[in-house]
XYZ file of C-alpha atoms in Angstrom:
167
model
C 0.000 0.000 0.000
C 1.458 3.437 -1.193
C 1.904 6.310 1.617
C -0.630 8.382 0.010
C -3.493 5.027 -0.123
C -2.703 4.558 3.457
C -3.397 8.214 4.558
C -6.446 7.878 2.811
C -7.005 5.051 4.336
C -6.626 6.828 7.845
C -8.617 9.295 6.958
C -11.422 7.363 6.324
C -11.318 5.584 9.441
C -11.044 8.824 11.471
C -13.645 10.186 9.729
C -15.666 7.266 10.359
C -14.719 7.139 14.197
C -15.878 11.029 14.394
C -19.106 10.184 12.840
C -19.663 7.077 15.562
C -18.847 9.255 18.223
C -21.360 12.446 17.288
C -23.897 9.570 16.923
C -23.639 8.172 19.994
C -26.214 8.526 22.888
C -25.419 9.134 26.667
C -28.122 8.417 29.150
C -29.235 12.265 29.135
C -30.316 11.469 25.663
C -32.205 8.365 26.847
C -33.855 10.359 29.582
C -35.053 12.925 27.402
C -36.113 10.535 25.320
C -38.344 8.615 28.716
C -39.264 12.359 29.229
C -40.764 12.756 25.948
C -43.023 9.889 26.073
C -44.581 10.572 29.319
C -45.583 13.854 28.478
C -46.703 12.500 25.203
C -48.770 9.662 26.989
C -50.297 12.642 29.360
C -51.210 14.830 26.638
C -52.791 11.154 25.328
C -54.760 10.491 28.350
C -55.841 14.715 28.389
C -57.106 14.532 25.198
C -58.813 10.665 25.255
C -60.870 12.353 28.695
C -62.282 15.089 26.755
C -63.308 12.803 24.343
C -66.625 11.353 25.383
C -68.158 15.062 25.871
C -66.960 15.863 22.267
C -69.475 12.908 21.083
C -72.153 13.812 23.377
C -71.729 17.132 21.646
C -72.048 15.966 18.202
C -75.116 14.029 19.018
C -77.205 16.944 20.865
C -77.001 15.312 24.442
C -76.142 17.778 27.302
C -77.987 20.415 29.187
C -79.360 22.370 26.397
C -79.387 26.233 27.623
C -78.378 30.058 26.525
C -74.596 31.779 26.575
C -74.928 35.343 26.350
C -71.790 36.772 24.398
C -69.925 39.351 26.776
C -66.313 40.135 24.928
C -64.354 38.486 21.799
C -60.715 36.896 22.823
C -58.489 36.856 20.035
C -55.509 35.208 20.030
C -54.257 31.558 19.993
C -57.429 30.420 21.596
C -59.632 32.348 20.408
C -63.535 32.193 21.591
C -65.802 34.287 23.658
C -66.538 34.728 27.001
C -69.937 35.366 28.845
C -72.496 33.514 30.714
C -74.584 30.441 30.510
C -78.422 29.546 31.992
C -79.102 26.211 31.474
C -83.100 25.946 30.381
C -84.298 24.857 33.726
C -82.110 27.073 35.112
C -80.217 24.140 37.182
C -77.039 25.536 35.441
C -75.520 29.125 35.956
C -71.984 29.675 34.851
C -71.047 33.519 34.892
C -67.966 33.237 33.834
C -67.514 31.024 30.788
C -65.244 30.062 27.981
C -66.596 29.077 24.542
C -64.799 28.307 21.085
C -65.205 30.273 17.925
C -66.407 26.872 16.390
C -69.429 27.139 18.292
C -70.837 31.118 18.105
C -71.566 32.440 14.490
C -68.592 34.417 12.790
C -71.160 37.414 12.625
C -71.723 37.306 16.258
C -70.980 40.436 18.507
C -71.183 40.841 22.371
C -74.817 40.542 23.816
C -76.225 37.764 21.300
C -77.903 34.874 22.877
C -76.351 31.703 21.318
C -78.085 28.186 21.996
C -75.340 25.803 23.422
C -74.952 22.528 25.516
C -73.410 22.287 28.643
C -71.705 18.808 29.243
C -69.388 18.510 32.547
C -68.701 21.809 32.773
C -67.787 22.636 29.694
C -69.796 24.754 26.670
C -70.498 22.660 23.122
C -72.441 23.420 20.386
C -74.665 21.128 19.552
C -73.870 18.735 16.297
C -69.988 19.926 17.274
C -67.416 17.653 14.993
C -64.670 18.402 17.319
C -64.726 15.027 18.064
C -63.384 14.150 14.706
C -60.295 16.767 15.149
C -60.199 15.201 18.914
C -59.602 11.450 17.171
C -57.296 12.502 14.204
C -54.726 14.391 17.011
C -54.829 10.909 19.349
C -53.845 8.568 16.779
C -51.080 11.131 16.361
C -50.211 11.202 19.613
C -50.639 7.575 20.034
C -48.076 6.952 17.328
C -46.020 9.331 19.194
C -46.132 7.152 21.946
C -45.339 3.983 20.682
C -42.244 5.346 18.734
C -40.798 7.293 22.054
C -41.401 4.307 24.302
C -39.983 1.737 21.289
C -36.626 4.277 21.200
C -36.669 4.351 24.773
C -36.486 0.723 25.062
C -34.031 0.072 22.460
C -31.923 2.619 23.697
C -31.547 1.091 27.450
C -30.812 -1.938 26.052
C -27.847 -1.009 24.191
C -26.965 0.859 26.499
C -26.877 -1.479 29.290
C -25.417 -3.860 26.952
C -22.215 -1.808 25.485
C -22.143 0.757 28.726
C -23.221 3.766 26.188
C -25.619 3.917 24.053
C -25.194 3.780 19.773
C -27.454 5.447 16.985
C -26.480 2.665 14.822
């Protein structure tokens, strides 16, 4: 081998020895990794909770009743906030939240808008936020699966080799 195919040679192996080593994982990478997936699984479980109230939306049921506009949030959340009187009056919430989704874009504060009250919470009846709801879970259940599947491979090499590989 000729001086010149040998420090070729060399510098393909250090080159390949610097690319190992910026691949490799240390066990900061494997927490953040553990950390990743439990929020993901909370955000999961959130989201799967308000589930059932998005349905009974979308098929009428709830404490049927009257939210009287009071002021327009803008913003990242954006909705309207007022008060609600359920029809037998069982219900008072003075202070209230309610999506944009559910009050008419023409709306403006002191309209009377017909809307359900499940748990707490302010739907409009026939709501599809259920299908929204469903689309982000499977999401977030993919999420999961792939942070707790990298998790798991990655403690196992690691406890294999003492440090953890990307390869």
């Amino acid at each position: 081998m000729s001086t010149s195919a040998y420090q070729r040679a060399l510098q393909k192996a250090e080159e390949q020895s610097r690319r190992r080593q910026a691949r490799k994982l240390t066990g900061t990478h494997v927490a953040a990794l553990a950390l990743a997936a439990c929020l993901s699984l909370v955000a999961f479980i959130a989201l799967l909770m308000s589930l059932p109230d998005a349905v009974s939306a979308a098929q009428g049921k709830g404490r049927a009743g009257t939210f009287v506009l009071h002021e327009l949030r803008e913003g990242k959340n954006s909705g309207w906030l007022g008060s609600f009187t359920s029809d037998d009056g069982k219900v008072i919430l003075k202070e209230s939240f309610v999506s944009h989704r559910d009050v008419p874009s023409n709306a403006k504060p002191g309209d009377r808008v017909r809307l359900l009250e499940i748990d707490g919470e302010l739907w409009g009846s026939g709501s599809k936020d259920w299908i929204w709801m469903s689309i982000v879970l499977v999401v977030i259940a993919v999420i999961v699966v792939f942070l707790i599947w990298a998790v798991a491979v990655a403690t196992r090499r690691w406890m294999a080799t003492g440090s953890v590989s990307a390869t």
